[in-house]
Structure formats: structure tokens, C-alpha cells
Amino acid sequence: MIDDKTRAAQQYSISTMSTSLSSTPSTLQDDTATNMPTKNVEQHPAANDIEKQPIAPPAPPTFPEGSFWGWSTLFGSWLIMFVTFGYANAFGVFQSYYATGYPNQTASDISWVGSVQIFLQFSMGAIVGPLFDKGYFRYLMVIGTVIYVVCFFMVSLCKEFWQTVLCQAIGVGIGIGFLFLPAISIIPHYFHRRRALAIGIAATGSSTGGICLPIMLNNLIAQHGFKLAVQYTGYLLLGCLVIANLCMRTRLPPKHNDVARPSPRELFASVPYSFLVAGLFLVSWGIYFPIYYLQVFGEEHGISENITFYTLAILSAASIFGRTSPNFLADSIGSLNLLTFMTLFTGVTIFAIFGAGSPGGLIVVTILYGFFQGAFVSLFSPALISFSKSIHEIGLRIGMGMLIMSFAALTGTPITGALLDRYGFYAPTIWSGVMTVAGGGCFGVAAMLERRRKRSWKV
């Protein structure tokens, strides 16, 4: 009997011999090929045709225009709008409480809390936008959720004004900045033909928050005090953010490092895009004045508090329709075209405040302003996105536009407040209306130049 070791040795010897024999012809062929003179070998014509065929470019991405995850993600974006812009619309409640809670601080000092918060919410887009394009959506959402919730709960524990500035103005502002842009930028992953409408639906979350959160905070403060009111509201915000994180997910692959990304300088080399961003700056300088002061305007003209108390709620309710119904047309006639008209109408409505000295006039102006201003809020993002040459530029395009808007948002409210203190309602109303109309004019120039470039009326 041959043992296993002997059998294995025999098999190894046989395999070695066969390998050496099989390699010999190839070695001889290699030597022969090396020593033989080279000759031009004619290839088959079909081979030449194959070599000359150009490489097909990658297929453009497809969009489901909905699907389960599309609508789920849209609902998550709606929740993000509810807890970010909706909360920002409720800052008037904090402004009123801080006026008595911090008696040594002026109204102008307190207003900087809201201004800095909005500034960070927008300016963070310059950092968050490129990170979103690179595929860090989930990280941005989780980081933003943690920062927002922790800082919001800390507001209830603040005893000094500088602590409020640190937690609410800076902390909450940074947290919202991480959340807001990804929630808007992810919608085009699922919607293209109905993109403006989808973004408009998501934007109604901020209007709903602007209705619910002020009423909720006012009643909670009256019944349980400021500390518990903020904490109860914080639990609501936490629940909304957890659900939003579970509902939202990306669909398109992230941008690879080898794909060229335009620099900010290249973005602003586009004259139409530059006019659009300049218009956003001007509009953001003036458009928010009525939100903060329409109620005060009504009170100074002797209108009953039963009406003026609900001014902000009426405005937010009207903005729900403004953020959806115009967007049905935006997908057909172009977001930039419609943004121009809605912004100009907003400016005209601001000038109409001079005729709102009666209860009926105040309600009419509030409804019209809420509708047109809501249309502006829901249309400026689709207008910025329309300049993107690739799906991987969306975050950068929106981020740069929001960065420019942030400086106007930071200084706009203090400017109108200073004008109000010195000249009354006449000067800030004129300022607000002129800046809004001037911004609408910039949008019109951008639309005209873009129509020439694309040779299409739809922009």
C-alpha cells in the first residue's frame, strides 16, 4: 500500500513535469517572436471600427416622481421645515418674554438673538451644501438633530442673557443650519418634473409651524411657565426630528472626488446666477419686516387685540396656499419666471400697508402678503436649483445663495427696527417695499438673460 505522503509526492512530481512541458512552447514562441523581424499585420476592418467607436457618456439619472421613499422623504422634509422655519416664525413669542425676563436689555438687543439665529441657519449652507453633494446627508441630519435638541433644551435653563445668546442664537442656529439645506436638497433626488411643487409642499411645514408653535408656546408659558413650556416644546421638536430621520433617505449616488466641482468663483461667473443671488440679498433685506411688525402696526392704529393677536396666524395660513398653488405653475412656466412676478407682487403688497389702518384693511393686507411672501420662500430654492448642470451641484448652488442671503437676514431686522424707532412706520415700510421690488427687478434681469442663453422662455 502506498501511503498518503508517497501518493502526494508522486502527484506533485507529475504536475511539475506537466507544467514545465506546457510552458516550453510558450517560451520558444516568445523567443522566436523576439528574434523575428516585425511585420505590419493587417487587422480586420471590424476591429478598426470597434476601436474608433466613441465611449458613450453615462446615462442621465432617472427620477421616480414619487414612489414610497419619495413621498416618505418629502414628509420628512415637511417635518424639518416645521421645526426649523416654523420655529423661527415663532420667535416673536420669545421676543415678548425676554422683554420682561431681561429688563436691562433693549428690544434691539433681544432682536439680535433671532437675527443671529437666522444668519447661521442660512450661512451654514456654504459648508453643508458641498458636504451634502459628497454624500454626507445622514451625518448632517444626525449632527443637526443632536445640536438643535440639546441647545433648545438648554434655553430653558438659561439665567443670563449671554447664555440665551449662546444657546438659542448660536447653538440652535447652527443646528438648524445642518438640517435645513439637506431637507430641501434631497427632494430633487425623487422629483424632477414636479420638483417645484414638491419643494412647495415641503415648505408648507414652516407655515404650519408658524401657526401651531406660537399658539402652543403662548399657552404653555401662561399655564406652566417659561421653563416647562420650552421643555415641552423641545419634546415635540425631538419627536418630529426622529421621525424625519427615519423617513428620509438619499437615492442617487454621491459625487465622486474625481468629478470636477465648480468653485464659487465659477458659479458667480454666470451673470444670470449672480443677478439671482443679488436679488435674494435685496429681498431678504426687506421682506421680513411685515412679519415682525404687522401686529404692532395694527395696535398703533387702534385695531382690536382680538384681531391683531391672530395676525401672524392669518399670515401663516395664507402662506400655505402661497407655497403650493403657484408651484403648480412653476413646473410649467419656470421657477425663475414665477419668482419674479411673486416677488414684485410682494413688494406692492408691502406698500399697501399704508392703507391697512382699518380692521378689514389689515386682514386683507395680511392675507395678500402671506400668500405672495410664501410663494417667494418656496420658489427661490427651485430657482437656484435650475442653474445646476448636474444633480451633484444642487447643494453648492443653494448653499452659496443662502450664504449671501444670511448677511441680509442678519442686518435687515436691525435696520428696519432702527428706522421704526426714529421715523415711525413710514420709513421702514418704504425701505422694505423698495428692497423687495428691487430684488424682483434683479430676478427679472436674471430671467431675461437666462432665456437668451437657453433660447427658451421657460427658466
XYZ file of N, CA and C in Angstrom, residues 202-361:
480
model
N -43.259 70.769 0.806
C -42.396 70.700 1.989
C -42.364 72.034 2.723
N -42.376 73.131 1.972
C -42.301 74.459 2.590
C -43.537 74.795 3.402
N -44.663 74.118 3.148
C -45.850 74.382 3.963
C -45.647 73.937 5.405
N -44.644 73.115 5.650
C -44.343 72.735 7.026
C -43.987 73.933 7.882
N -43.256 74.890 7.304
C -42.896 76.086 8.066
C -44.124 76.938 8.351
N -45.061 76.990 7.405
C -46.296 77.741 7.643
C -47.117 77.097 8.750
N -47.193 75.773 8.714
C -47.930 75.073 9.767
C -47.282 75.296 11.121
N -45.951 75.247 11.150
C -45.256 75.543 12.396
C -45.479 76.968 12.853
N -45.555 77.900 11.887
C -45.814 79.289 12.237
C -47.193 79.509 12.819
N -48.128 78.595 12.534
C -49.466 78.678 13.121
C -49.498 78.010 14.492
N -48.956 76.797 14.571
C -49.104 75.971 15.773
C -48.161 76.374 16.907
N -46.884 76.587 16.589
C -45.893 76.784 17.645
C -46.109 78.068 18.448
N -46.433 79.216 17.828
C -46.687 80.395 18.667
C -47.865 80.213 19.618
N -48.955 79.614 19.121
C -50.117 79.382 19.985
C -49.754 78.419 21.108
N -49.011 77.363 20.765
C -48.600 76.379 21.763
C -47.714 77.014 22.828
N -46.708 77.777 22.409
C -45.786 78.395 23.361
C -46.495 79.414 24.248
N -47.351 80.236 23.663
C -48.055 81.245 24.462
C -48.904 80.598 25.549
N -49.632 79.551 25.196
C -50.487 78.890 26.180
C -49.680 78.135 27.224
N -48.594 77.488 26.816
C -47.766 76.763 27.780
C -47.079 77.713 28.752
N -46.602 78.845 28.248
C -45.965 79.817 29.139
C -46.972 80.351 30.149
N -48.198 80.610 29.698
C -49.228 81.130 30.601
C -49.620 80.112 31.662
N -49.618 78.821 31.318
C -50.089 77.790 32.239
C -48.975 77.177 33.083
N -47.779 77.005 32.501
C -46.722 76.262 33.196
C -45.433 77.047 33.391
N -45.337 78.230 32.859
C -44.106 78.988 32.978
C -43.170 78.740 31.801
N -42.156 79.609 31.676
C -41.269 79.560 30.514
C -40.447 78.273 30.473
N -39.912 77.841 31.603
C -39.022 76.679 31.619
C -39.724 75.428 31.107
N -40.884 75.100 31.674
C -41.603 73.904 31.247
C -42.150 74.064 29.832
N -42.527 75.269 29.457
C -43.037 75.487 28.101
C -41.973 75.159 27.063
N -40.747 75.600 27.297
C -39.657 75.301 26.366
C -39.356 73.807 26.357
N -39.375 73.168 27.508
C -39.069 71.739 27.569
C -40.149 70.909 26.880
N -41.421 71.232 27.104
C -42.491 70.510 26.416
C -42.384 70.701 24.901
N -42.086 71.917 24.484
C -41.899 72.164 23.050
C -40.697 71.401 22.523
N -39.650 71.300 23.339
C -38.466 70.545 22.937
C -38.768 69.081 22.681
N -39.644 68.485 23.499
C -40.021 67.088 23.265
C -40.765 66.936 21.937
N -41.603 67.913 21.611
C -42.294 67.876 20.318
C -41.288 67.957 19.173
N -40.331 68.875 19.276
C -39.318 69.014 18.229
C -38.481 67.747 18.109
N -38.133 67.145 19.234
C -37.351 65.907 19.206
C -38.110 64.798 18.499
N -39.401 64.638 18.811
C -40.188 63.606 18.147
C -40.273 63.819 16.649
N -40.478 65.066 16.232
C -40.543 65.361 14.792
C -39.220 65.053 14.103
N -38.111 65.382 14.750
C -36.801 65.157 14.138
C -36.470 63.672 14.047
N -36.841 62.897 15.051
C -36.597 61.450 14.996
C -37.391 60.828 13.853
N -38.658 61.188 13.733
C -39.481 60.657 12.640
C -38.915 61.085 11.288
N -38.482 62.336 11.186
C -37.924 62.829 9.923
C -36.678 62.047 9.530
N -35.801 61.762 10.483
C -34.590 60.995 10.179
C -34.916 59.587 9.710
N -35.979 59.003 10.249
C -36.365 57.653 9.841
C -37.032 57.645 8.469
N -37.696 58.724 8.113
C -38.445 58.770 6.853
C -37.579 59.113 5.651
N -36.470 59.803 5.858
C -35.707 60.357 4.743
C -34.504 59.483 4.409
N -34.243 59.352 3.111
C -33.019 58.698 2.660
C -32.696 59.173 1.242
N -31.410 59.139 0.923
C -30.967 59.553 -0.404
C -31.195 58.426 -1.403
N -31.217 58.781 -2.684
C -31.435 57.783 -3.731
C -30.304 57.761 -4.749
N -29.819 58.919 -5.171
C -28.771 58.989 -6.179
C -27.408 58.826 -5.529
N -26.428 58.270 -6.252
C -25.092 58.081 -5.670
C -24.439 59.415 -5.382
N -23.563 59.472 -4.361
C -22.891 60.734 -4.046
C -21.890 61.114 -5.112
N -21.468 62.344 -5.042
C -20.500 62.850 -6.008
C -19.122 62.302 -5.691
N -18.432 61.742 -6.705
C -17.099 61.203 -6.507
C -16.078 62.329 -6.530
N -14.938 62.049 -5.893
C -13.899 63.066 -5.819
C -13.303 63.396 -7.176
N -13.372 62.430 -8.136
C -12.767 62.675 -9.439
C -13.676 63.488 -10.362
N -14.883 63.796 -9.899
C -15.798 64.607 -10.696
C -15.542 66.077 -10.384
N -15.312 66.865 -11.414
C -14.995 68.278 -11.222
C -16.184 69.007 -10.613
N -15.921 69.783 -9.583
C -16.963 70.569 -8.927
C -16.652 72.042 -9.136
N -17.620 72.821 -9.596
C -17.345 74.241 -9.832
C -17.031 74.964 -8.532
N -16.118 75.885 -8.603
C -15.769 76.703 -7.449
C -16.785 77.834 -7.315
N -16.866 78.463 -6.141
C -17.779 79.608 -6.007
C -17.506 80.704 -7.033
N -16.234 80.892 -7.373
C -15.910 81.912 -8.378
C -16.521 81.551 -9.727
N -16.489 80.262 -10.066
C -17.078 79.831 -11.334
C -18.598 79.985 -11.310
N -19.206 79.753 -10.148
C -20.655 79.930 -10.053
C -21.044 81.377 -10.343
N -20.333 82.311 -9.726
C -20.690 83.717 -9.885
C -20.164 84.310 -11.183
N -19.402 83.520 -11.951
C -19.040 83.970 -13.300
C -20.258 83.977 -14.215
N -21.295 83.231 -13.826
C -22.558 83.246 -14.562
C -23.331 84.506 -14.184
N -23.520 85.388 -15.140
C -24.194 86.662 -14.868
C -25.640 86.453 -14.410
N -26.429 85.573 -15.048
C -27.800 85.367 -14.556
C -27.839 84.854 -13.119
N -26.949 83.912 -12.784
C -26.913 83.392 -11.412
C -26.542 84.503 -10.432
N -25.610 85.370 -10.813
C -25.203 86.471 -9.944
C -26.359 87.440 -9.712
N -27.133 87.731 -10.758
C -28.297 88.605 -10.588
C -29.334 87.955 -9.675
N -29.507 86.650 -9.798
C -30.458 85.951 -8.934
C -30.042 86.065 -7.473
N -28.775 85.811 -7.185
C -28.295 85.868 -5.805
C -28.343 87.301 -5.274
N -28.005 88.279 -6.123
C -28.106 89.679 -5.700
C -29.548 90.039 -5.358
N -30.487 89.529 -6.142
C -31.890 89.763 -5.841
C -32.314 89.135 -4.526
N -31.801 87.948 -4.234
C -32.114 87.299 -2.960
C -31.607 88.125 -1.784
N -30.435 88.731 -1.947
C -29.900 89.585 -0.884
C -30.817 90.781 -0.643
N -31.207 91.461 -1.712
C -32.045 92.651 -1.565
C -33.403 92.310 -0.967
N -34.005 91.231 -1.451
C -35.319 90.846 -0.929
C -35.221 90.476 0.547
N -34.189 89.730 0.921
C -34.025 89.323 2.319
C -33.771 90.513 3.226
N -33.329 91.613 2.676
C -33.124 92.831 3.448
C -34.437 93.452 3.899
N -35.505 93.251 3.129
C -36.723 93.975 3.447
C -37.986 93.165 3.612
N -38.015 91.933 3.107
C -39.288 91.227 3.001
C -39.835 90.773 4.346
N -38.996 90.669 5.374
C -39.457 90.108 6.640
C -39.978 91.168 7.611
N -39.911 92.429 7.250
C -40.389 93.491 8.142
C -41.856 93.317 8.526
N -42.778 93.055 7.588
C -44.182 92.899 7.991
C -44.416 91.729 8.942
N -43.617 90.670 8.842
C -43.824 89.521 9.727
C -43.668 89.940 11.186
N -42.697 90.800 11.457
C -42.407 91.193 12.832
C -43.273 92.350 13.318
N -43.779 93.180 12.402
C -44.368 94.444 12.847
C -45.801 94.682 12.389
N -46.417 93.756 11.649
C -47.814 93.974 11.261
C -48.727 94.038 12.484
N -48.483 93.187 13.458
C -49.305 93.199 14.665
C -49.145 94.525 15.410
N -47.911 95.003 15.519
C -47.666 96.287 16.186
C -48.326 97.430 15.411
N -48.271 97.361 14.075
C -48.900 98.384 13.234
C -50.396 98.460 13.521
N -51.045 97.295 13.608
C -52.473 97.286 13.894
C -52.800 97.839 15.262
N -51.989 97.515 16.254
C -52.235 98.008 17.608
C -52.082 99.524 17.683
N -51.090 100.077 16.971
C -50.884 101.528 16.998
C -52.006 102.276 16.277
N -52.733 101.588 15.409
C -53.853 102.219 14.704
C -55.186 101.912 15.379
N -55.135 101.428 16.614
C -56.340 101.249 17.405
C -57.186 100.052 17.033
N -56.635 99.097 16.310
C -57.384 97.895 15.941
C -57.427 96.952 17.139
N -58.558 96.297 17.335
C -58.765 95.440 18.496
C -57.725 94.330 18.576
N -57.329 94.019 19.814
C -56.368 92.935 20.023
C -56.945 91.585 19.607
N -58.267 91.450 19.599
C -58.876 90.204 19.142
C -58.540 89.916 17.681
N -58.191 90.958 16.929
C -57.793 90.797 15.528
C -56.276 90.763 15.402
N -55.605 91.721 16.037
C -54.149 91.805 15.887
C -53.438 90.600 16.486
N -54.032 89.974 17.520
C -53.388 88.821 18.145
C -53.242 87.666 17.159
N -54.175 87.568 16.205
C -54.154 86.456 15.252
C -53.555 86.853 13.902
N -52.915 88.016 13.850
C -52.329 88.463 12.584
C -51.308 87.467 12.058
N -50.404 87.005 12.933
C -49.359 86.079 12.497
C -49.948 84.744 12.062
N -50.996 84.286 12.763
C -51.627 83.021 12.380
C -52.308 83.147 11.018
N -52.971 84.283 10.767
C -53.609 84.504 9.462
C -52.556 84.546 8.367
N -51.458 85.241 8.628
C -50.369 85.331 7.649
C -49.821 83.946 7.316
N -49.591 83.127 8.343
C -49.042 81.788 8.117
C -50.029 80.903 7.371
N -51.324 81.035 7.682
C -52.326 80.237 6.976
C -52.379 80.614 5.499
N -52.300 81.906 5.194
C -52.304 82.335 3.794
C -51.058 81.863 3.065
N -49.937 81.797 3.784
C -48.691 81.374 3.136
C -48.715 79.899 2.748
N -49.575 79.101 3.391
C -49.698 77.697 2.984
C -50.151 77.615 1.531
N -51.145 78.420 1.180
C -51.613 78.438 -0.210
C -50.570 79.082 -1.125
N -49.848 80.069 -0.617
C -48.814 80.698 -1.422
C -47.643 79.786 -1.729
N -47.423 78.800 -0.898
C -46.285 77.898 -1.094
C -46.642 76.657 -1.904
N -47.907 76.516 -2.265
C -48.307 75.340 -3.046
C -48.931 75.708 -4.392
N -49.973 76.543 -4.379
C -50.691 76.807 -5.632
C -49.817 77.439 -6.712
N -48.946 78.428 -6.433
C -48.096 78.933 -7.520
C -47.117 77.895 -8.049
N -46.754 76.939 -7.213
C -45.770 75.944 -7.639
C -46.331 74.964 -8.657
N -47.660 74.860 -8.749
C -48.240 74.086 -9.841
C -47.845 74.697 -11.181
N -47.832 76.031 -11.238
C -47.448 76.720 -12.470
C -45.940 76.735 -12.668
N -45.183 76.733 -11.576
C -43.727 76.863 -11.686
C -43.118 75.736 -12.494
N -43.654 74.532 -12.370
C -43.116 73.403 -13.127
C -43.452 73.507 -14.606
N -44.388 74.389 -14.959
C -44.777 74.552 -16.359
C -44.156 75.780 -17.008
N -44.093 76.887 -16.282
C -43.586 78.126 -16.872
C -42.199 78.500 -16.374
N -41.678 77.767 -15.390
C -40.336 78.040 -14.896
C -40.350 78.716 -13.534
N -39.495 78.235 -12.637
C -39.452 78.771 -11.276
C -38.966 80.212 -11.245
N -37.956 80.536 -12.065
C -37.405 81.891 -12.053
C -38.411 82.904 -12.587
N -39.153 82.534 -13.623
C -40.185 83.437 -14.145
C -41.226 83.754 -13.080
N -41.717 82.711 -12.425
C -42.769 82.914 -11.434
C -42.231 83.622 -10.194
N -40.981 83.325 -9.818
C -40.381 84.008 -8.672
C -40.351 85.519 -8.892
N -40.073 85.939 -10.110
C -40.024 87.371 -10.421
C -41.369 88.038 -10.154
N -42.442 87.457 -10.665
C -43.763 88.066 -10.502
C -44.220 88.033 -9.042
N -44.011 86.908 -8.357
C -44.450 86.801 -6.972
C -43.709 87.790 -6.077
N -42.430 88.018 -6.352
C -41.659 88.968 -5.548
C -42.123 90.396 -5.787
N -42.383 90.751 -7.038
C -42.882 92.096 -7.336
C -44.239 92.334 -6.680
N -45.110 91.326 -6.716
C -46.411 91.459 -6.054
C -46.239 91.604 -4.537
N -45.243 90.918 -3.974
C -44.980 91.062 -2.542
C -44.596 92.491 -2.204
N -43.725 93.090 -3.037
C -43.336 94.477 -2.799
C -44.515 95.429 -2.865
N -45.391 95.235 -3.835
C -46.583 96.087 -3.948
C -47.468 95.933 -2.713
N -47.588 94.702 -2.215
C -48.413 94.460 -1.031
C -47.826 95.145 0.196
N -46.499 95.197 0.297
C -45.873 95.893 1.428
C -46.231 97.378 1.404
N -46.212 97.986 0.225
C -46.619 99.397 0.128
C -48.088 99.580 0.520
N -48.898 98.533 0.336
C -50.317 98.628 0.680
C -50.550 98.678 2.181
N -49.507 98.461 2.985
C -49.655 98.553 4.438
C -50.131 99.948 4.844
N -49.766 100.972 4.051
C -50.194 102.335 4.377
C -51.712 102.461 4.388
N -52.412 101.588 3.689
C -53.868 101.637 3.669
C -54.521 100.613 4.565
N -53.747 100.027 5.482
C -54.264 98.960 6.345
C -54.588 99.467 7.738
N -55.079 100.702 7.838
C -55.377 101.261 9.143
C -56.697 100.817 9.731
N -57.499 100.079 8.983
C -58.781 99.574 9.478
C -58.682 98.061 9.672
N -59.599 97.467 10.453
C -59.539 96.012 10.645
C -59.621 95.240 9.335
N -60.552 95.635 8.457
C -60.661 94.936 7.184
C -59.423 95.096 6.332
N -58.877 96.315 6.292
C -57.668 96.544 5.511
C -56.488 95.751 6.029
